[in-house]
PDB file of C-alpha atoms in Angstrom:
ATOM      1  CA  MET A 143      29.422  24.217  18.523  1.00 89.00           C
ATOM      2  CA  ALA A 144      27.211  21.251  19.404  1.00 96.00           C
ATOM      3  CA  THR A 145      23.426  21.520  19.413  1.00 98.00           C
ATOM      4  CA  LYS A 146      22.171  20.817  22.918  1.00 98.00           C
ATOM      5  CA  VAL A 147      18.968  18.812  23.182  1.00 98.00           C
ATOM      6  CA  TYR A 148      17.595  18.341  26.698  1.00 98.00           C
ATOM      7  CA  ILE A 149      15.170  15.491  27.350  1.00 98.00           C
ATOM      8  CA  VAL A 150      13.317  16.613  30.468  1.00 98.00           C
ATOM      9  CA  TYR A 151      10.861  14.203  32.040  1.00 98.00           C
ATOM     10  CA  TYR A 152       8.892  13.001  35.028  1.00 97.00           C
ATOM     11  CA  SER A 153       8.397   9.262  35.460  1.00 97.00           C
ATOM     12  CA  MET A 154       6.776   7.610  38.463  1.00 94.00           C
ATOM     13  CA  TYR A 155       6.902   3.962  37.381  1.00 93.00           C
ATOM     14  CA  GLY A 156       9.565   4.065  34.680  1.00 94.00           C
ATOM     15  CA  HIS A 157       7.496   4.024  31.484  1.00 96.00           C
ATOM     16  CA  VAL A 158       8.225   7.613  30.503  1.00 97.00           C
ATOM     17  CA  GLU A 159      11.855   7.128  31.458  1.00 97.00           C
ATOM     18  CA  GLN A 160      12.177   4.224  29.026  1.00 97.00           C
ATOM     19  CA  LEU A 161      10.855   6.445  26.250  1.00 98.00           C
ATOM     20  CA  ALA A 162      13.224   9.219  27.334  1.00 98.00           C
ATOM     21  CA  LYS A 163      16.247   6.938  27.049  1.00 98.00           C
ATOM     22  CA  GLU A 164      15.299   5.892  23.522  1.00 98.00           C
ATOM     23  CA  ILE A 165      14.677   9.502  22.570  1.00 98.00           C
ATOM     24  CA  GLN A 166      18.132  10.355  23.883  1.00 98.00           C
ATOM     25  CA  LYS A 167      19.667   7.622  21.717  1.00 98.00           C
ATOM     26  CA  GLY A 168      17.819   8.910  18.683  1.00 98.00           C
ATOM     27  CA  ALA A 169      18.852  12.509  19.272  1.00 98.00           C
ATOM     28  CA  ALA A 170      22.478  11.538  19.940  1.00 98.00           C
ATOM     29  CA  SER A 171      22.582   9.653  16.627  1.00 98.00           C
ATOM     30  CA  VAL A 172      22.481  12.996  14.800  1.00 98.00           C
ATOM     31  CA  GLU A 173      25.999  14.291  14.210  1.00 97.00           C
ATOM     32  CA  GLY A 174      26.806  17.422  16.175  1.00 97.00           C
ATOM     33  CA  VAL A 175      24.032  16.918  18.723  1.00 98.00           C
ATOM     34  CA  GLU A 176      24.519  16.449  22.465  1.00 98.00           C
ATOM     35  CA  ALA A 177      21.476  14.867  24.112  1.00 98.00           C
ATOM     36  CA  LYS A 178      21.104  14.932  27.890  1.00 98.00           C
ATOM     37  CA  LEU A 179      18.522  13.382  30.198  1.00 98.00           C
ATOM     38  CA  TRP A 180      17.064  15.410  33.066  1.00 98.00           C
ATOM     39  CA  GLN A 181      14.366  14.699  35.647  1.00 98.00           C
ATOM     40  CA  VAL A 182      12.061  17.297  37.163  1.00 98.00           C
ATOM     41  CA  PRO A 183      11.796  17.399  40.979  1.00 96.00           C
ATOM     42  CA  GLU A 184       9.448  15.006  42.746  1.00 96.00           C
ATOM     43  CA  THR A 185       6.681  16.668  44.746  1.00 95.00           C
ATOM     44  CA  LEU A 186       5.523  13.622  46.700  1.00 94.00           C
ATOM     45  CA  SER A 187       7.193  12.446  49.906  1.00 94.00           C
ATOM     46  CA  ASP A 188       9.127   9.184  50.077  1.00 93.00           C
ATOM     47  CA  GLU A 189       6.416   7.849  52.384  1.00 95.00           C
ATOM     48  CA  ILE A 190       3.666   8.476  49.823  1.00 95.00           C
ATOM     49  CA  LEU A 191       5.768   7.090  46.974  1.00 94.00           C
ATOM     50  CA  ALA A 192       6.395   3.916  48.999  1.00 94.00           C
ATOM     51  CA  LYS A 193       2.649   3.486  49.549  1.00 94.00           C
ATOM     52  CA  MET A 194       2.175   3.849  45.793  1.00 93.00           C
ATOM     53  CA  SER A 195       4.824   1.152  45.191  1.00 90.00           C
ATOM     54  CA  ALA A 196       6.862   3.562  43.079  1.00 92.00           C
ATOM     55  CA  PRO A 197      10.401   2.336  42.362  1.00 91.00           C
ATOM     56  CA  ALA A 198      13.486   4.380  43.230  1.00 91.00           C
ATOM     57  CA  LYS A 199      14.342   7.223  40.887  1.00 93.00           C
ATOM     58  CA  SER A 200      17.138   6.818  38.369  1.00 93.00           C
ATOM     59  CA  ASP A 201      20.416   8.703  38.593  1.00 94.00           C
ATOM     60  CA  ALA A 202      19.476  11.231  35.893  1.00 96.00           C
ATOM     61  CA  PRO A 203      20.174  14.709  37.309  1.00 97.00           C
ATOM     62  CA  ILE A 204      17.382  16.924  38.615  1.00 98.00           C
ATOM     63  CA  ILE A 205      16.941  20.024  36.498  1.00 98.00           C
ATOM     64  CA  SER A 206      16.155  23.507  37.791  1.00 97.00           C
ATOM     65  CA  PRO A 207      14.002  25.864  35.696  1.00 97.00           C
ATOM     66  CA  HIS A 208      16.816  28.263  34.759  1.00 97.00           C
ATOM     67  CA  GLU A 209      18.798  25.417  33.178  1.00 98.00           C
ATOM     68  CA  LEU A 210      16.177  25.065  30.444  1.00 98.00           C
ATOM     69  CA  ALA A 211      17.556  28.228  28.840  1.00 98.00           C
ATOM     70  CA  ASP A 212      20.881  26.477  28.163  1.00 98.00           C
ATOM     71  CA  ALA A 213      19.260  24.049  25.708  1.00 98.00           C
ATOM     72  CA  ASP A 214      18.858  24.582  21.970  1.00 98.00           C
ATOM     73  CA  GLY A 215      15.847  22.268  21.991  1.00 98.00           C
ATOM     74  CA  LEU A 216      13.641  20.596  24.602  1.00 98.00           C
ATOM     75  CA  LEU A 217      11.781  17.299  24.591  1.00 98.00           C
ATOM     76  CA  LEU A 218       9.359  17.132  27.509  1.00 98.00           C
ATOM     77  CA  GLY A 219       7.920  13.864  28.816  1.00 98.00           C
ATOM     78  CA  PHE A 220       5.352  12.973  31.465  1.00 97.00           C
ATOM     79  CA  PRO A 221       2.601  10.513  32.377  1.00 96.00           C
ATOM     80  CA  THR A 222      -0.991  11.618  32.133  1.00 95.00           C
ATOM     81  CA  ARG A 223      -3.322  12.380  34.994  1.00 94.00           C
ATOM     82  CA  PHE A 224      -6.945  12.594  33.846  1.00 93.00           C
ATOM     83  CA  GLY A 225      -5.899  13.519  30.314  1.00 93.00           C
ATOM     84  CA  MET A 226      -3.342  16.170  31.265  1.00 95.00           C
ATOM     85  CA  MET A 227       0.308  16.272  32.330  1.00 97.00           C
ATOM     86  CA  ALA A 228       1.107  14.956  35.801  1.00 96.00           C
ATOM     87  CA  ALA A 229       1.129  17.530  38.599  1.00 97.00           C
ATOM     88  CA  GLN A 230       4.865  17.069  39.181  1.00 97.00           C
ATOM     89  CA  PHE A 231       5.666  18.322  35.687  1.00 98.00           C
ATOM     90  CA  LYS A 232       3.052  21.071  35.896  1.00 97.00           C
ATOM     91  CA  ALA A 233       4.613  22.256  39.163  1.00 98.00           C
ATOM     92  CA  PHE A 234       7.969  22.427  37.398  1.00 98.00           C
ATOM     93  CA  MET A 235       6.486  24.446  34.535  1.00 98.00           C
ATOM     94  CA  ASP A 236       4.770  26.728  37.049  1.00 97.00           C
ATOM     95  CA  ALA A 237       8.246  27.559  38.374  1.00 98.00           C
ATOM     96  CA  THR A 238       9.427  28.880  34.988  1.00 98.00           C
ATOM     97  CA  GLY A 239       7.896  32.326  35.494  1.00 97.00           C
ATOM     98  CA  GLY A 240      11.298  33.988  35.438  1.00 97.00           C
ATOM     99  CA  LEU A 241      12.056  32.480  32.038  1.00 98.00           C
ATOM    100  CA  TRP A 242       8.635  33.559  30.793  1.00 98.00           C
ATOM    101  CA  ARG A 243       9.197  37.117  31.995  1.00 98.00           C
ATOM    102  CA  THR A 244      12.390  37.422  29.928  1.00 97.00           C
ATOM    103  CA  GLN A 245      11.109  35.124  27.134  1.00 97.00           C
ATOM    104  CA  ALA A 246      14.330  33.149  27.502  1.00 98.00           C
ATOM    105  CA  LEU A 247      12.762  30.104  25.826  1.00 98.00           C
ATOM    106  CA  ALA A 248      11.126  31.974  22.941  1.00 98.00           C
ATOM    107  CA  GLY A 249      12.042  30.559  19.559  1.00 97.00           C
ATOM    108  CA  LYS A 250      13.385  27.279  20.931  1.00 98.00           C
ATOM    109  CA  PRO A 251      11.940  24.073  19.424  1.00 98.00           C
ATOM    110  CA  ALA A 252      10.112  21.732  21.793  1.00 98.00           C
ATOM    111  CA  GLY A 253       8.508  18.299  21.530  1.00 98.00           C
ATOM    112  CA  ILE A 254       6.328  16.191  23.813  1.00 98.00           C
ATOM    113  CA  PHE A 255       6.173  12.495  24.751  1.00 98.00           C
ATOM    114  CA  TYR A 256       3.959  10.735  27.287  1.00 98.00           C
ATOM    115  CA  SER A 257       2.454   7.655  28.890  1.00 97.00           C
ATOM    116  CA  THR A 258      -1.189   6.851  29.604  1.00 95.00           C
ATOM    117  CA  GLY A 259      -2.940   4.051  31.423  1.00 91.00           C
ATOM    118  CA  SER A 260      -5.327   3.075  28.643  1.00 89.00           C
ATOM    119  CA  GLN A 261      -6.150   3.663  24.994  1.00 86.00           C
ATOM    120  CA  GLY A 262      -8.761   6.251  25.923  1.00 86.00           C
ATOM    121  CA  GLY A 263      -6.641   7.706  28.692  1.00 89.00           C
ATOM    122  CA  GLY A 264      -5.170  10.750  26.982  1.00 90.00           C
ATOM    123  CA  GLN A 265      -2.836   9.820  24.117  1.00 93.00           C
ATOM    124  CA  GLU A 266      -3.922  13.006  22.340  1.00 95.00           C
ATOM    125  CA  THR A 267      -5.386  15.201  25.083  1.00 96.00           C
ATOM    126  CA  THR A 268      -2.222  14.987  27.172  1.00 96.00           C
ATOM    127  CA  PRO A 269       0.087  16.549  24.560  1.00 96.00           C
ATOM    128  CA  LEU A 270      -2.676  18.811  23.261  1.00 96.00           C
ATOM    129  CA  THR A 271      -3.271  20.409  26.657  1.00 96.00           C
ATOM    130  CA  ALA A 272       0.490  20.605  27.292  1.00 97.00           C
ATOM    131  CA  ILE A 273       1.031  22.781  24.225  1.00 97.00           C
ATOM    132  CA  THR A 274      -0.295  25.773  26.194  1.00 97.00           C
ATOM    133  CA  GLN A 275       2.924  25.706  28.239  1.00 97.00           C
ATOM    134  CA  LEU A 276       4.996  26.037  25.072  1.00 98.00           C
ATOM    135  CA  VAL A 277       2.804  28.773  23.610  1.00 98.00           C
ATOM    136  CA  HIS A 278       3.161  31.084  26.594  1.00 98.00           C
ATOM    137  CA  HIS A 279       6.928  30.702  26.411  1.00 98.00           C
ATOM    138  CA  GLY A 280       6.938  31.421  22.670  1.00 98.00           C
ATOM    139  CA  MET A 281       8.435  28.028  21.888  1.00 98.00           C
ATOM    140  CA  LEU A 282       8.091  26.219  18.555  1.00 98.00           C
ATOM    141  CA  PHE A 283       6.139  22.979  18.870  1.00 98.00           C
ATOM    142  CA  VAL A 284       7.669  20.173  16.789  1.00 98.00           C
ATOM    143  CA  PRO A 285       5.275  17.223  16.433  1.00 98.00           C
ATOM    144  CA  ILE A 286       6.337  14.020  14.719  1.00 98.00           C
ATOM    145  CA  GLY A 287       3.342  14.102  12.412  1.00 97.00           C
ATOM    146  CA  TYR A 288       3.330  10.904  10.359  1.00 97.00           C
ATOM    147  CA  THR A 289       7.090  10.874   9.761  1.00 97.00           C
ATOM    148  CA  PHE A 290       7.363   7.519  11.559  1.00 97.00           C
ATOM    149  CA  GLY A 291       5.807   5.968   8.471  1.00 95.00           C
ATOM    150  CA  ALA A 292       4.024   2.607   8.555  1.00 94.00           C
ATOM    151  CA  GLY A 293       4.426   2.405  12.333  1.00 92.00           C
ATOM    152  CA  MET A 294       1.866   5.198  12.686  1.00 94.00           C
ATOM    153  CA  PHE A 295      -0.792   3.018  11.078  1.00 93.00           C
ATOM    154  CA  GLU A 296      -0.272  -0.154  13.140  1.00 91.00           C
ATOM    155  CA  MET A 297      -3.671  -1.728  13.814  1.00 89.00           C
ATOM    156  CA  GLU A 298      -2.832  -5.300  14.858  1.00 90.00           C
ATOM    157  CA  LYS A 299      -0.853  -4.420  17.973  1.00 89.00           C
ATOM    158  CA  VAL A 300      -1.563  -2.019  20.812  1.00 89.00           C
ATOM    159  CA  LYS A 301       0.652   1.038  20.239  1.00 94.00           C
ATOM    160  CA  GLY A 302       0.882   4.351  22.013  1.00 95.00           C
ATOM    161  CA  GLY A 303       1.878   7.644  20.452  1.00 95.00           C
ATOM    162  CA  SER A 304       0.218   9.980  17.983  1.00 96.00           C
ATOM    163  CA  PRO A 305       1.170  12.714  15.520  1.00 97.00           C
ATOM    164  CA  TYR A 306       1.810  14.875  18.599  1.00 98.00           C
ATOM    165  CA  GLY A 307       4.676  12.698  19.844  1.00 98.00           C
ATOM    166  CA  SER A 308       5.764   9.255  20.979  1.00 98.00           C
ATOM    167  CA  GLY A 309       3.844   7.510  23.727  1.00 97.00           C
ATOM    168  CA  THR A 310       3.177   4.260  25.511  1.00 97.00           C
ATOM    169  CA  PHE A 311       0.447   2.517  27.466  1.00 95.00           C
ATOM    170  CA  ALA A 312       1.241   1.582  31.050  1.00 93.00           C
ATOM    171  CA  GLY A 313      -1.979  -0.278  31.778  1.00 89.00           C
ATOM    172  CA  ASP A 314      -1.952  -1.251  35.446  1.00 88.00           C
ATOM    173  CA  GLY A 315       1.780  -0.573  35.473  1.00 87.00           C
ATOM    174  CA  SER A 316       2.866  -4.056  34.453  1.00 89.00           C
ATOM    175  CA  ARG A 317       2.858  -3.374  30.720  1.00 92.00           C
ATOM    176  CA  GLN A 318       6.190  -2.043  29.456  1.00 94.00           C
ATOM    177  CA  PRO A 319       6.809  -0.014  26.275  1.00 95.00           C
ATOM    178  CA  SER A 320       6.701  -2.267  23.225  1.00 96.00           C
ATOM    179  CA  GLU A 321       9.466  -2.554  20.659  1.00 96.00           C
ATOM    180  CA  LEU A 322       7.422  -0.473  18.226  1.00 97.00           C
ATOM    181  CA  GLU A 323       6.809   2.241  20.834  1.00 97.00           C
ATOM    182  CA  LEU A 324      10.535   2.383  21.605  1.00 98.00           C
ATOM    183  CA  GLU A 325      11.333   2.600  17.882  1.00 97.00           C
ATOM    184  CA  GLN A 326       8.921   5.517  17.626  1.00 98.00           C
ATOM    185  CA  ALA A 327      10.628   7.218  20.558  1.00 98.00           C
ATOM    186  CA  PHE A 328      14.038   6.763  18.903  1.00 98.00           C
ATOM    187  CA  HIS A 329      12.589   8.244  15.715  1.00 98.00           C
ATOM    188  CA  GLN A 330      11.211  11.242  17.598  1.00 98.00           C
ATOM    189  CA  GLY A 331      14.598  11.962  19.143  1.00 98.00           C
ATOM    190  CA  LYS A 332      16.396  11.710  15.805  1.00 98.00           C
ATOM    191  CA  TYR A 333      13.777  13.712  13.901  1.00 98.00           C
ATOM    192  CA  PHE A 334      13.612  16.442  16.552  1.00 98.00           C
ATOM    193  CA  ALA A 335      17.391  16.719  16.909  1.00 98.00           C
ATOM    194  CA  ALA A 336      17.821  17.232  13.168  1.00 98.00           C
ATOM    195  CA  ILE A 337      15.324  20.109  13.261  1.00 98.00           C
ATOM    196  CA  ALA A 338      16.931  21.659  16.358  1.00 98.00           C
ATOM    197  CA  LYS A 339      20.323  21.464  14.657  1.00 97.00           C
ATOM    198  CA  LYS A 340      18.967  23.086  11.508  1.00 97.00           C
ATOM    199  CA  LEU A 341      17.353  25.914  13.477  1.00 96.00           C
ATOM    200  CA  LYS A 342      20.536  26.535  15.470  1.00 93.00           C
ATOM    201  CA  GLY A 343      22.580  26.668  12.253  1.00 88.00           C
ATOM    202  CA  ALA A 344      20.187  29.176  10.718  1.00 83.00           C
ATOM    203  CA  ALA A 345      20.249  31.477  13.747  1.00 72.00           C
TER     204      ALA A 345
END
């Protein structure tokens, strides 16, 4: 039976979504793994999003909280807001009380990826503060550590991400994920999927 890895994300301007797509490719490259993209519901009105110049959402399906329990592993992605996950993703997590009550997610591996506006904008605080969501659900946090190798020590180019997970810098919104950031995202998906598969096989 295939190992199901769900990549669940919120993306307002597309940066997190680009990472999510690379993570999906990485996860799907592991034999026996099915990787699926999901978006969390938007909480802002179309009128507000238009004023914020947010592009149209992609066609990735919208996930409901109970569907998280169907996954063998979860990779959660979001932009930062003042060093923490965006309110849209927090609202989604706040709706998982039923899963928490039954501990339906306990023991499942989970990883985190993210986007920030600047180098001091939350590349570590965003995933660090998000870990509380996993802890209360009894999930197993799977960071990438330094498994990405030399790419983790890049000093000549601006690069998002950290040992917590892959990341990118959006700047004013015009900067797009770099080739190195996308490679790191692919690595995270592949690395995480291999662990999720191993845990499922040992269950």
